[in-house]
Amino acid sequence: MGDGGDPGDMDGGGGERWSAVAAGWAELWGSFAAPVWPSLLTAAQVGRGTRVLDVGCGTGELIGHLVRAGVVAAGVDPAPAMARTAGERNPGATVRDGDVEHLPFEDGTFDAVLAVNALQFADDVDDALAEVARVLVPGGRVGIASWAEGARNDLDVVERAVAEAYEEDVPPDGPLRAAGGLESALVGAGFDVVGSGIADVPWSAPDDDRLVRGVLLGEDEGTTAELAPVVVAAASPFRVPGGGYRLANAFRWAVAVAP
Ligand SMILES: C[S@@+](CC[C@H](N)C(=O)[O-])C[C@H]1O[C@@H](n2cnc3c(N)ncnc32)[C@H](O)[C@@H]1O
C-alpha cells in the first residue's frame, strides 16, 4: 500500500502510472472525496468568480463541481490521461499537464489552490508548497485534503491483507496523515493556517467485481485474479445488508493563507 492509502499501490507520482488507470479512477473512485469538498471550499473562501486551481485534479470531478458553482476553475495533473479526461469533461475550465512542483501558470494567477488526495505524491512537500504560494495572489488560500492515519481507514485493513499475501511489510503512515501533519507542513512553508478538520469519506462498491477492481486498481489482470479472494475475504466485515461493501475512511483537511 502506498502512503497515499490509494488502491493498487499507486504511491509514486509517475504520470504514466496514473494515466494507465484514468478510466478506472473515474469509474471507481472519482467522486469519493466529495464529502470533504464543502469544508475546504468554505475555509478557502471559494465562491462565484473566485479563480481556483485544482492540483492533481485526476479525472476532474472537483473541477466540475466548481464550474457548476460559478467558480473560474483550472486544473493540473502530471498524468496526461487524467488531465485530458478532466479537460474533456469540463470544457469551461483550463486544464494542463504538470506537477505540483512545476505548475504551468504565471505568478499570482489564483485566489485559491486546492489539492485533494494529491500533495502526498509530491517528491518534496516544501518545494510543492513554495510553488503553490508562487501561483497564489498575496493573501490567497491553499486547501489540502488527504488520507488520515491508517487506523481510521477500512481500506487499510484490506490493503494490509493484500500486503500480507505477498509477505510485504506495510509502510508506516507518512507525516501528512497524522493529526497536525498538514498544518505542520503548511506552517513550515510559511503559510498561516486558518482552518482544519477531519471528514468521513466512505468508499462503496456495489459488488465483488468493483470491490476487487477498486482495491487493486493499477494491478495487472493476473495479479488481480490471484488476489481477488484475499480482497473479498478481507472486506467481509464491511459487507452491507442487501449486497456490496461500504468501507469507512477519513480525510484530514487544512486551509491556510499564503505568505
Ligand atoms: C489519488 S488521485 C486523486 C485525484 C483527484 N484529486 C481526486 O480527488 O479524485 C492522485 C492524483 O494526483 C496526481 N499526481 C501524482 N503525482 C503528482 C504530483 N507530483 N503533482 C500533482 N499531481 C500529482 C495523479 O496523477 C492523480 O491524478
PDB file of C-alpha atoms and ligand atoms in Angstrom:
ATOM      1  CA  MET A   1       0.000   0.000   0.000  1.00  0.00           C
ATOM      2  CA  GLY A   2       1.309   3.443  -0.786  1.00  0.00           C
ATOM      3  CA  ASP A   3       1.472   6.242   1.716  1.00  0.00           C
ATOM      4  CA  GLY A   4      -1.399   7.822  -0.129  1.00  0.00           C
ATOM      5  CA  GLY A   5      -3.623   4.957   1.012  1.00  0.00           C
ATOM      6  CA  ASP A   6      -4.677   4.739  -2.573  1.00  0.00           C
ATOM      7  CA  PRO A   7      -5.647   1.495  -4.218  1.00  0.00           C
ATOM      8  CA  GLY A   8      -3.240  -0.677  -6.084  1.00  0.00           C
ATOM      9  CA  ASP A   9      -0.080   0.713  -4.501  1.00  0.00           C
ATOM     10  CA  MET A  10      -0.308   3.915  -6.553  1.00  0.00           C
ATOM     11  CA  ASP A  11       2.226   5.587  -4.315  1.00  0.00           C
ATOM     12  CA  GLY A  12       4.522   7.054  -6.939  1.00  0.00           C
ATOM     13  CA  GLY A  13       3.962  10.292  -8.759  1.00  0.00           C
ATOM     14  CA  GLY A  14       4.688   8.803 -12.165  1.00  0.00           C
ATOM     15  CA  GLY A  15       2.283  10.324 -14.655  1.00  0.00           C
ATOM     16  CA  GLU A  16       2.313   7.217 -16.843  1.00  0.00           C
ATOM     17  CA  ARG A  17       1.147   5.004 -13.977  1.00  0.00           C
ATOM     18  CA  TRP A  18      -1.720   7.303 -13.131  1.00  0.00           C
ATOM     19  CA  SER A  19      -2.567   7.711 -16.824  1.00  0.00           C
ATOM     20  CA  ALA A  20      -2.975   3.960 -17.168  1.00  0.00           C
ATOM     21  CA  VAL A  21      -5.712   3.954 -14.522  1.00  0.00           C
ATOM     22  CA  ALA A  22      -7.566   7.126 -15.513  1.00  0.00           C
ATOM     23  CA  ALA A  23     -10.712   5.323 -16.712  1.00  0.00           C
ATOM     24  CA  GLY A  24     -10.763   3.046 -13.670  1.00  0.00           C
ATOM     25  CA  TRP A  25     -10.234   6.005 -11.344  1.00  0.00           C
ATOM     26  CA  ALA A  26     -13.182   7.865 -12.879  1.00  0.00           C
ATOM     27  CA  GLU A  27     -15.409   4.796 -12.632  1.00  0.00           C
ATOM     28  CA  LEU A  28     -14.496   3.568  -9.159  1.00  0.00           C
ATOM     29  CA  TRP A  29     -13.015   6.442  -7.146  1.00  0.00           C
ATOM     30  CA  GLY A  30     -13.679   9.740  -8.946  1.00  0.00           C
ATOM     31  CA  SER A  31     -16.081  11.432  -6.518  1.00  0.00           C
ATOM     32  CA  PHE A  32     -15.384   9.548  -3.341  1.00  0.00           C
ATOM     33  CA  ALA A  33     -13.611  12.527  -1.689  1.00  0.00           C
ATOM     34  CA  ALA A  34     -16.664  14.768  -2.274  1.00  0.00           C
ATOM     35  CA  PRO A  35     -17.653  14.814   1.441  1.00  0.00           C
ATOM     36  CA  VAL A  36     -14.522  16.857   2.236  1.00  0.00           C
ATOM     37  CA  TRP A  37     -15.090  19.438  -0.512  1.00  0.00           C
ATOM     38  CA  PRO A  38     -17.572  21.716   1.381  1.00  0.00           C
ATOM     39  CA  SER A  39     -15.224  22.267   4.358  1.00  0.00           C
ATOM     40  CA  LEU A  40     -12.297  23.036   2.049  1.00  0.00           C
ATOM     41  CA  LEU A  41     -14.258  25.403  -0.177  1.00  0.00           C
ATOM     42  CA  THR A  42     -15.801  27.312   2.727  1.00  0.00           C
ATOM     43  CA  ALA A  43     -12.500  27.768   4.572  1.00  0.00           C
ATOM     44  CA  ALA A  44     -10.725  28.688   1.332  1.00  0.00           C
ATOM     45  CA  GLN A  45     -13.452  31.287   0.622  1.00  0.00           C
ATOM     46  CA  VAL A  46     -14.183  29.805  -2.798  1.00  0.00           C
ATOM     47  CA  GLY A  47     -17.291  31.210  -4.448  1.00  0.00           C
ATOM     48  CA  ARG A  48     -18.732  32.569  -7.679  1.00  0.00           C
ATOM     49  CA  GLY A  49     -15.968  34.275  -9.660  1.00  0.00           C
ATOM     50  CA  THR A  50     -13.086  33.034  -7.493  1.00  0.00           C
ATOM     51  CA  ARG A  51     -10.075  31.871  -9.544  1.00  0.00           C
ATOM     52  CA  VAL A  52      -9.220  28.357  -8.312  1.00  0.00           C
ATOM     53  CA  LEU A  53      -6.604  25.781  -9.325  1.00  0.00           C
ATOM     54  CA  ASP A  54      -7.180  22.096  -8.501  1.00  0.00           C
ATOM     55  CA  VAL A  55      -3.737  20.450  -8.281  1.00  0.00           C
ATOM     56  CA  GLY A  56      -3.621  16.709  -9.055  1.00  0.00           C
ATOM     57  CA  CYS A  57      -7.123  17.113 -10.430  1.00  0.00           C
ATOM     58  CA  GLY A  58      -7.418  13.493 -11.577  1.00  0.00           C
ATOM     59  CA  THR A  59     -10.462  12.981 -13.784  1.00  0.00           C
ATOM     60  CA  GLY A  60     -11.965  16.368 -12.940  1.00  0.00           C
ATOM     61  CA  GLU A  61     -14.887  15.725 -10.599  1.00  0.00           C
ATOM     62  CA  LEU A  62     -13.998  18.621  -8.263  1.00  0.00           C
ATOM     63  CA  ILE A  63     -13.454  20.901 -11.253  1.00  0.00           C
ATOM     64  CA  GLY A  64     -16.982  20.066 -12.439  1.00  0.00           C
ATOM     65  CA  HIS A  65     -18.360  20.914  -9.016  1.00  0.00           C
ATOM     66  CA  LEU A  66     -16.507  24.259  -9.079  1.00  0.00           C
ATOM     67  CA  VAL A  67     -17.663  25.144 -12.593  1.00  0.00           C
ATOM     68  CA  ARG A  68     -21.294  24.435 -11.644  1.00  0.00           C
ATOM     69  CA  ALA A  69     -20.862  26.818  -8.684  1.00  0.00           C
ATOM     70  CA  GLY A  70     -19.701  29.645 -10.977  1.00  0.00           C
ATOM     71  CA  VAL A  71     -16.036  29.393  -9.951  1.00  0.00           C
ATOM     72  CA  VAL A  72     -13.359  30.221 -12.554  1.00  0.00           C
ATOM     73  CA  ALA A  73     -11.762  26.785 -12.349  1.00  0.00           C
ATOM     74  CA  ALA A  74      -8.486  25.370 -13.621  1.00  0.00           C
ATOM     75  CA  GLY A  75      -6.797  22.025 -13.106  1.00  0.00           C
ATOM     76  CA  VAL A  76      -3.386  20.467 -13.463  1.00  0.00           C
ATOM     77  CA  ASP A  77      -2.222  16.859 -13.371  1.00  0.00           C
ATOM     78  CA  PRO A  78       1.034  15.153 -14.432  1.00  0.00           C
ATOM     79  CA  ALA A  79      -0.825  12.141 -15.855  1.00  0.00           C
ATOM     80  CA  PRO A  80      -1.783  13.058 -19.437  1.00  0.00           C
ATOM     81  CA  ALA A  81      -4.869  10.799 -19.492  1.00  0.00           C
ATOM     82  CA  MET A  82      -6.091  12.264 -16.206  1.00  0.00           C
ATOM     83  CA  ALA A  83      -5.655  15.859 -17.438  1.00  0.00           C
ATOM     84  CA  ARG A  84      -7.223  15.023 -20.815  1.00  0.00           C
ATOM     85  CA  THR A  85     -10.276  13.428 -19.179  1.00  0.00           C
ATOM     86  CA  ALA A  86     -10.670  16.344 -16.758  1.00  0.00           C
ATOM     87  CA  GLY A  87     -10.469  18.826 -19.645  1.00  0.00           C
ATOM     88  CA  GLU A  88     -12.915  16.938 -21.871  1.00  0.00           C
ATOM     89  CA  ARG A  89     -15.440  16.717 -19.053  1.00  0.00           C
ATOM     90  CA  ASN A  90     -15.074  20.401 -18.188  1.00  0.00           C
ATOM     91  CA  PRO A  91     -14.797  22.448 -21.382  1.00  0.00           C
ATOM     92  CA  GLY A  92     -15.284  25.625 -19.334  1.00  0.00           C
ATOM     93  CA  ALA A  93     -12.089  25.025 -17.361  1.00  0.00           C
ATOM     94  CA  THR A  94      -8.391  25.367 -18.231  1.00  0.00           C
ATOM     95  CA  VAL A  95      -6.717  22.001 -17.592  1.00  0.00           C
ATOM     96  CA  ARG A  96      -2.992  21.482 -18.190  1.00  0.00           C
ATOM     97  CA  ASP A  97      -0.396  18.735 -17.782  1.00  0.00           C
ATOM     98  CA  GLY A  98       2.007  19.415 -14.936  1.00  0.00           C
ATOM     99  CA  ASP A  99       3.012  18.502 -11.421  1.00  0.00           C
ATOM    100  CA  VAL A 100       2.715  20.444  -8.207  1.00  0.00           C
ATOM    101  CA  GLU A 101       6.399  21.331  -8.140  1.00  0.00           C
ATOM    102  CA  HIS A 102       6.271  22.874 -11.637  1.00  0.00           C
ATOM    103  CA  LEU A 103       2.882  24.494 -12.069  1.00  0.00           C
ATOM    104  CA  PRO A 104       2.375  25.727 -15.647  1.00  0.00           C
ATOM    105  CA  PHE A 105       0.832  29.057 -14.601  1.00  0.00           C
ATOM    106  CA  GLU A 106       2.112  32.606 -14.060  1.00  0.00           C
ATOM    107  CA  ASP A 107       2.851  34.022 -10.620  1.00  0.00           C
ATOM    108  CA  GLY A 108      -0.220  35.300  -8.770  1.00  0.00           C
ATOM    109  CA  THR A 109      -2.816  33.668 -11.049  1.00  0.00           C
ATOM    110  CA  PHE A 110      -5.173  32.180  -8.442  1.00  0.00           C
ATOM    111  CA  ASP A 111      -7.205  33.249  -5.412  1.00  0.00           C
ATOM    112  CA  ALA A 112      -7.154  29.676  -4.122  1.00  0.00           C
ATOM    113  CA  VAL A 113      -5.293  26.436  -4.829  1.00  0.00           C
ATOM    114  CA  LEU A 114      -6.783  23.081  -3.805  1.00  0.00           C
ATOM    115  CA  ALA A 115      -5.102  19.672  -3.618  1.00  0.00           C
ATOM    116  CA  VAL A 116      -7.304  16.709  -2.736  1.00  0.00           C
ATOM    117  CA  ASN A 117      -5.579  13.358  -2.255  1.00  0.00           C
ATOM    118  CA  ALA A 118      -2.602  14.625  -4.257  1.00  0.00           C
ATOM    119  CA  LEU A 119       0.002  16.518  -2.179  1.00  0.00           C
ATOM    120  CA  GLN A 120       1.377  13.274  -0.696  1.00  0.00           C
ATOM    121  CA  PHE A 121       2.654  12.346  -4.171  1.00  0.00           C
ATOM    122  CA  ALA A 122       4.977  15.362  -4.383  1.00  0.00           C
ATOM    123  CA  ASP A 123       8.682  14.480  -4.303  1.00  0.00           C
ATOM    124  CA  ASP A 124       9.227  17.321  -1.840  1.00  0.00           C
ATOM    125  CA  VAL A 125       6.270  18.823   0.028  1.00  0.00           C
ATOM    126  CA  ASP A 126       8.162  22.052   0.895  1.00  0.00           C
ATOM    127  CA  ASP A 127       9.014  22.654  -2.763  1.00  0.00           C
ATOM    128  CA  ALA A 128       5.420  21.868  -3.701  1.00  0.00           C
ATOM    129  CA  LEU A 129       4.004  24.376  -1.221  1.00  0.00           C
ATOM    130  CA  ALA A 130       6.501  27.045  -2.345  1.00  0.00           C
ATOM    131  CA  GLU A 131       5.262  26.535  -5.899  1.00  0.00           C
ATOM    132  CA  VAL A 132       1.637  26.747  -4.728  1.00  0.00           C
ATOM    133  CA  ALA A 133       2.476  30.041  -2.984  1.00  0.00           C
ATOM    134  CA  ARG A 134       4.012  31.355  -6.221  1.00  0.00           C
ATOM    135  CA  VAL A 135       0.804  30.945  -8.240  1.00  0.00           C
ATOM    136  CA  LEU A 136      -1.401  32.414  -5.475  1.00  0.00           C
ATOM    137  CA  VAL A 137      -2.185  36.109  -5.184  1.00  0.00           C
ATOM    138  CA  PRO A 138      -0.823  37.651  -1.961  1.00  0.00           C
ATOM    139  CA  GLY A 139      -3.190  36.535   0.792  1.00  0.00           C
ATOM    140  CA  GLY A 140      -4.610  33.743  -1.403  1.00  0.00           C
ATOM    141  CA  ARG A 141      -5.616  30.463   0.225  1.00  0.00           C
ATOM    142  CA  VAL A 142      -4.474  26.868  -0.161  1.00  0.00           C
ATOM    143  CA  GLY A 143      -6.751  23.972   0.790  1.00  0.00           C
ATOM    144  CA  ILE A 144      -5.330  20.480   1.221  1.00  0.00           C
ATOM    145  CA  ALA A 145      -7.181  17.261   1.990  1.00  0.00           C
ATOM    146  CA  SER A 146      -5.745  13.791   2.256  1.00  0.00           C
ATOM    147  CA  TRP A 147      -5.956  10.413   3.960  1.00  0.00           C
ATOM    148  CA  ALA A 148      -5.964  10.341   7.771  1.00  0.00           C
ATOM    149  CA  GLU A 149      -3.863   7.771   9.622  1.00  0.00           C
ATOM    150  CA  GLY A 150      -4.350   4.156   8.578  1.00  0.00           C
ATOM    151  CA  ALA A 151      -6.124   3.142  11.788  1.00  0.00           C
ATOM    152  CA  ARG A 152      -9.099   5.292  10.705  1.00  0.00           C
ATOM    153  CA  ASN A 153      -9.453   3.653   7.275  1.00  0.00           C
ATOM    154  CA  ASP A 154     -11.167   0.363   6.455  1.00  0.00           C
ATOM    155  CA  LEU A 155      -9.302   0.447   3.141  1.00  0.00           C
ATOM    156  CA  ASP A 156      -6.081  -0.055   5.091  1.00  0.00           C
ATOM    157  CA  VAL A 157      -7.466  -3.291   6.571  1.00  0.00           C
ATOM    158  CA  VAL A 158      -7.975  -4.670   3.069  1.00  0.00           C
ATOM    159  CA  GLU A 159      -4.651  -3.358   1.758  1.00  0.00           C
ATOM    160  CA  ARG A 160      -2.832  -4.866   4.757  1.00  0.00           C
ATOM    161  CA  ALA A 161      -4.311  -8.260   3.849  1.00  0.00           C
ATOM    162  CA  VAL A 162      -3.060  -7.821   0.282  1.00  0.00           C
ATOM    163  CA  ALA A 163       0.436  -6.906   1.536  1.00  0.00           C
ATOM    164  CA  GLU A 164       0.451  -9.923   3.865  1.00  0.00           C
ATOM    165  CA  ALA A 165      -0.498 -12.200   0.959  1.00  0.00           C
ATOM    166  CA  TYR A 166       2.745 -11.042  -0.663  1.00  0.00           C
ATOM    167  CA  GLU A 167       4.646 -11.175   2.632  1.00  0.00           C
ATOM    168  CA  GLU A 168       5.365  -7.473   2.218  1.00  0.00           C
ATOM    169  CA  ASP A 169       5.773  -5.009   5.068  1.00  0.00           C
ATOM    170  CA  VAL A 170       3.116  -2.361   5.376  1.00  0.00           C
ATOM    171  CA  PRO A 171       4.848   1.041   5.232  1.00  0.00           C
ATOM    172  CA  PRO A 172       4.238   3.314   8.232  1.00  0.00           C
ATOM    173  CA  ASP A 173       1.895   6.267   7.881  1.00  0.00           C
ATOM    174  CA  GLY A 174       3.577   9.257   6.294  1.00  0.00           C
ATOM    175  CA  PRO A 175       3.831  12.582   8.170  1.00  0.00           C
ATOM    176  CA  LEU A 176       0.891  14.232   6.416  1.00  0.00           C
ATOM    177  CA  ARG A 177      -1.573  11.627   7.692  1.00  0.00           C
ATOM    178  CA  ALA A 178      -1.268  12.228  11.449  1.00  0.00           C
ATOM    179  CA  ALA A 179      -3.269  14.822  13.371  1.00  0.00           C
ATOM    180  CA  GLY A 180      -1.499  18.142  12.782  1.00  0.00           C
ATOM    181  CA  GLY A 181       0.557  16.823   9.858  1.00  0.00           C
ATOM    182  CA  LEU A 182      -0.972  19.036   7.187  1.00  0.00           C
ATOM    183  CA  GLU A 183      -0.823  22.065   9.480  1.00  0.00           C
ATOM    184  CA  SER A 184       2.896  21.463  10.218  1.00  0.00           C
ATOM    185  CA  ALA A 185       3.714  21.252   6.536  1.00  0.00           C
ATOM    186  CA  LEU A 186       1.829  24.481   5.820  1.00  0.00           C
ATOM    187  CA  VAL A 187       3.378  26.405   8.718  1.00  0.00           C
ATOM    188  CA  GLY A 188       6.835  25.138   7.708  1.00  0.00           C
ATOM    189  CA  ALA A 189       6.255  26.591   4.245  1.00  0.00           C
ATOM    190  CA  GLY A 190       5.311  29.989   5.685  1.00  0.00           C
ATOM    191  CA  PHE A 191       1.517  29.707   5.407  1.00  0.00           C
ATOM    192  CA  ASP A 192      -0.869  30.824   8.145  1.00  0.00           C
ATOM    193  CA  VAL A 193      -3.386  28.062   8.948  1.00  0.00           C
ATOM    194  CA  VAL A 194      -6.970  29.352   9.211  1.00  0.00           C
ATOM    195  CA  GLY A 195      -8.952  26.121   9.437  1.00  0.00           C
ATOM    196  CA  SER A 196      -8.597  22.356   9.676  1.00  0.00           C
ATOM    197  CA  GLY A 197     -10.650  19.263  10.421  1.00  0.00           C
ATOM    198  CA  ILE A 198     -11.440  15.685   9.566  1.00  0.00           C
ATOM    199  CA  ALA A 199     -14.193  14.313   7.324  1.00  0.00           C
ATOM    200  CA  ASP A 200     -15.700  10.875   6.744  1.00  0.00           C
ATOM    201  CA  VAL A 201     -15.054   9.706   3.191  1.00  0.00           C
ATOM    202  CA  PRO A 202     -16.626   6.262   2.864  1.00  0.00           C
ATOM    203  CA  TRP A 203     -15.958   4.241  -0.266  1.00  0.00           C
ATOM    204  CA  SER A 204     -18.653   1.894  -1.551  1.00  0.00           C
ATOM    205  CA  ALA A 205     -18.532  -0.972  -4.030  1.00  0.00           C
ATOM    206  CA  PRO A 206     -21.820  -2.481  -5.162  1.00  0.00           C
ATOM    207  CA  ASP A 207     -20.392  -5.961  -5.817  1.00  0.00           C
ATOM    208  CA  ASP A 208     -17.278  -8.157  -5.580  1.00  0.00           C
ATOM    209  CA  ASP A 209     -16.092  -7.211  -9.056  1.00  0.00           C
ATOM    210  CA  ARG A 210     -15.966  -3.498  -8.330  1.00  0.00           C
ATOM    211  CA  LEU A 211     -14.553  -4.095  -4.838  1.00  0.00           C
ATOM    212  CA  VAL A 212     -11.644  -6.061  -6.289  1.00  0.00           C
ATOM    213  CA  ARG A 213     -11.031  -3.716  -9.246  1.00  0.00           C
ATOM    214  CA  GLY A 214     -11.197  -0.697  -6.941  1.00  0.00           C
ATOM    215  CA  VAL A 215      -8.788  -2.011  -4.319  1.00  0.00           C
ATOM    216  CA  LEU A 216      -6.381  -3.421  -6.911  1.00  0.00           C
ATOM    217  CA  LEU A 217      -6.540  -0.524  -9.371  1.00  0.00           C
ATOM    218  CA  GLY A 218      -3.284  -0.462 -11.309  1.00  0.00           C
ATOM    219  CA  GLU A 219      -2.520  -4.181 -10.921  1.00  0.00           C
ATOM    220  CA  ASP A 220      -2.371  -6.394 -13.997  1.00  0.00           C
ATOM    221  CA  GLU A 221      -5.096  -8.927 -14.809  1.00  0.00           C
ATOM    222  CA  GLY A 222      -3.203 -11.958 -13.483  1.00  0.00           C
ATOM    223  CA  THR A 223      -2.388 -10.318 -10.159  1.00  0.00           C
ATOM    224  CA  THR A 224      -5.949  -9.075  -9.830  1.00  0.00           C
ATOM    225  CA  ALA A 225      -7.349 -12.582 -10.370  1.00  0.00           C
ATOM    226  CA  GLU A 226      -4.851 -14.084  -7.910  1.00  0.00           C
ATOM    227  CA  LEU A 227      -5.573 -11.527  -5.180  1.00  0.00           C
ATOM    228  CA  ALA A 228      -9.355 -11.298  -5.642  1.00  0.00           C
ATOM    229  CA  PRO A 229     -10.138 -13.932  -2.953  1.00  0.00           C
ATOM    230  CA  VAL A 230      -7.815 -12.138  -0.490  1.00  0.00           C
ATOM    231  CA  VAL A 231      -9.599  -8.825  -1.094  1.00  0.00           C
ATOM    232  CA  VAL A 232     -13.096 -10.335  -0.811  1.00  0.00           C
ATOM    233  CA  ALA A 233     -12.226 -12.154   2.424  1.00  0.00           C
ATOM    234  CA  ALA A 234     -10.574  -9.091   3.996  1.00  0.00           C
ATOM    235  CA  ALA A 235     -13.557  -6.895   3.084  1.00  0.00           C
ATOM    236  CA  SER A 236     -16.138  -9.273   4.567  1.00  0.00           C
ATOM    237  CA  PRO A 237     -16.529  -7.159   7.770  1.00  0.00           C
ATOM    238  CA  PHE A 238     -17.583  -4.266   5.551  1.00  0.00           C
ATOM    239  CA  ARG A 239     -20.403  -6.029   3.679  1.00  0.00           C
ATOM    240  CA  VAL A 240     -23.721  -4.200   3.767  1.00  0.00           C
ATOM    241  CA  PRO A 241     -27.134  -5.859   4.020  1.00  0.00           C
ATOM    242  CA  GLY A 242     -28.567  -6.285   0.539  1.00  0.00           C
ATOM    243  CA  GLY A 243     -25.162  -6.620  -1.129  1.00  0.00           C
ATOM    244  CA  GLY A 244     -21.985  -4.703  -1.728  1.00  0.00           C
ATOM    245  CA  TYR A 245     -19.468  -3.124   0.619  1.00  0.00           C
ATOM    246  CA  ARG A 246     -19.013   0.157   2.467  1.00  0.00           C
ATOM    247  CA  LEU A 247     -15.518   0.986   3.721  1.00  0.00           C
ATOM    248  CA  ALA A 248     -15.409   3.810   6.288  1.00  0.00           C
ATOM    249  CA  ASN A 249     -12.390   6.088   5.826  1.00  0.00           C
ATOM    250  CA  ALA A 250     -11.329   9.566   6.885  1.00  0.00           C
ATOM    251  CA  PHE A 251      -9.572  12.518   5.261  1.00  0.00           C
ATOM    252  CA  ARG A 252      -7.901  15.312   7.189  1.00  0.00           C
ATOM    253  CA  TRP A 253      -8.047  18.802   5.679  1.00  0.00           C
ATOM    254  CA  ALA A 254      -6.400  22.156   6.314  1.00  0.00           C
ATOM    255  CA  VAL A 255      -6.702  25.609   4.772  1.00  0.00           C
ATOM    256  CA  ALA A 256      -4.047  28.319   5.047  1.00  0.00           C
ATOM    257  CA  VAL A 257      -3.291  31.836   3.831  1.00  0.00           C
ATOM    258  CA  ALA A 258      -0.272  32.413   1.589  1.00  0.00           C
ATOM    259  CA  PRO A 259       2.710  34.337   2.931  1.00  0.00           C
TER     260      PRO A 259
HETATM  261  C1  LIG B   1      -5.457   9.765  -5.844  1.00  0.00           C
HETATM  262  S1  LIG B   1      -5.578  10.675  -7.322  1.00  0.00           S
HETATM  263  C2  LIG B   1      -6.674  11.969  -6.807  1.00  0.00           C
HETATM  264  C3  LIG B   1      -7.299  12.696  -7.967  1.00  0.00           C
HETATM  265  C4  LIG B   1      -8.291  13.787  -7.561  1.00  0.00           C
HETATM  266  N1  LIG B   1      -7.655  14.869  -6.843  1.00  0.00           N
HETATM  267  C5  LIG B   1      -9.419  13.208  -6.772  1.00  0.00           C
HETATM  268  O1  LIG B   1      -9.618  13.630  -5.621  1.00  0.00           O
HETATM  269  O2  LIG B   1     -10.139  12.339  -7.308  1.00  0.00           O
HETATM  270  C6  LIG B   1      -3.998  11.449  -7.313  1.00  0.00           C
HETATM  271  C7  LIG B   1      -3.742  12.355  -8.482  1.00  0.00           C
HETATM  272  O3  LIG B   1      -2.527  13.069  -8.218  1.00  0.00           O
HETATM  273  C8  LIG B   1      -1.786  13.123  -9.390  1.00  0.00           C
HETATM  274  N2  LIG B   1      -0.381  13.320  -9.043  1.00  0.00           N
HETATM  275  C9  LIG B   1       0.587  12.387  -8.831  1.00  0.00           C
HETATM  276  N3  LIG B   1       1.753  12.972  -8.581  1.00  0.00           N
HETATM  277  C10 LIG B   1       1.536  14.310  -8.597  1.00  0.00           C
HETATM  278  C11 LIG B   1       2.375  15.470  -8.454  1.00  0.00           C
HETATM  279  N4  LIG B   1       3.685  15.346  -8.200  1.00  0.00           N
HETATM  280  N5  LIG B   1       1.821  16.685  -8.587  1.00  0.00           N
HETATM  281  C12 LIG B   1       0.493  16.811  -8.844  1.00  0.00           C
HETATM  282  N6  LIG B   1      -0.351  15.754  -9.005  1.00  0.00           N
HETATM  283  C13 LIG B   1       0.172  14.531  -8.880  1.00  0.00           C
HETATM  284  C14 LIG B   1      -2.054  11.807 -10.078  1.00  0.00           C
HETATM  285  O4  LIG B   1      -1.736  11.851 -11.457  1.00  0.00           O
HETATM  286  C15 LIG B   1      -3.536  11.611  -9.783  1.00  0.00           C
HETATM  287  O5  LIG B   1      -4.345  12.156 -10.790  1.00  0.00           O
END
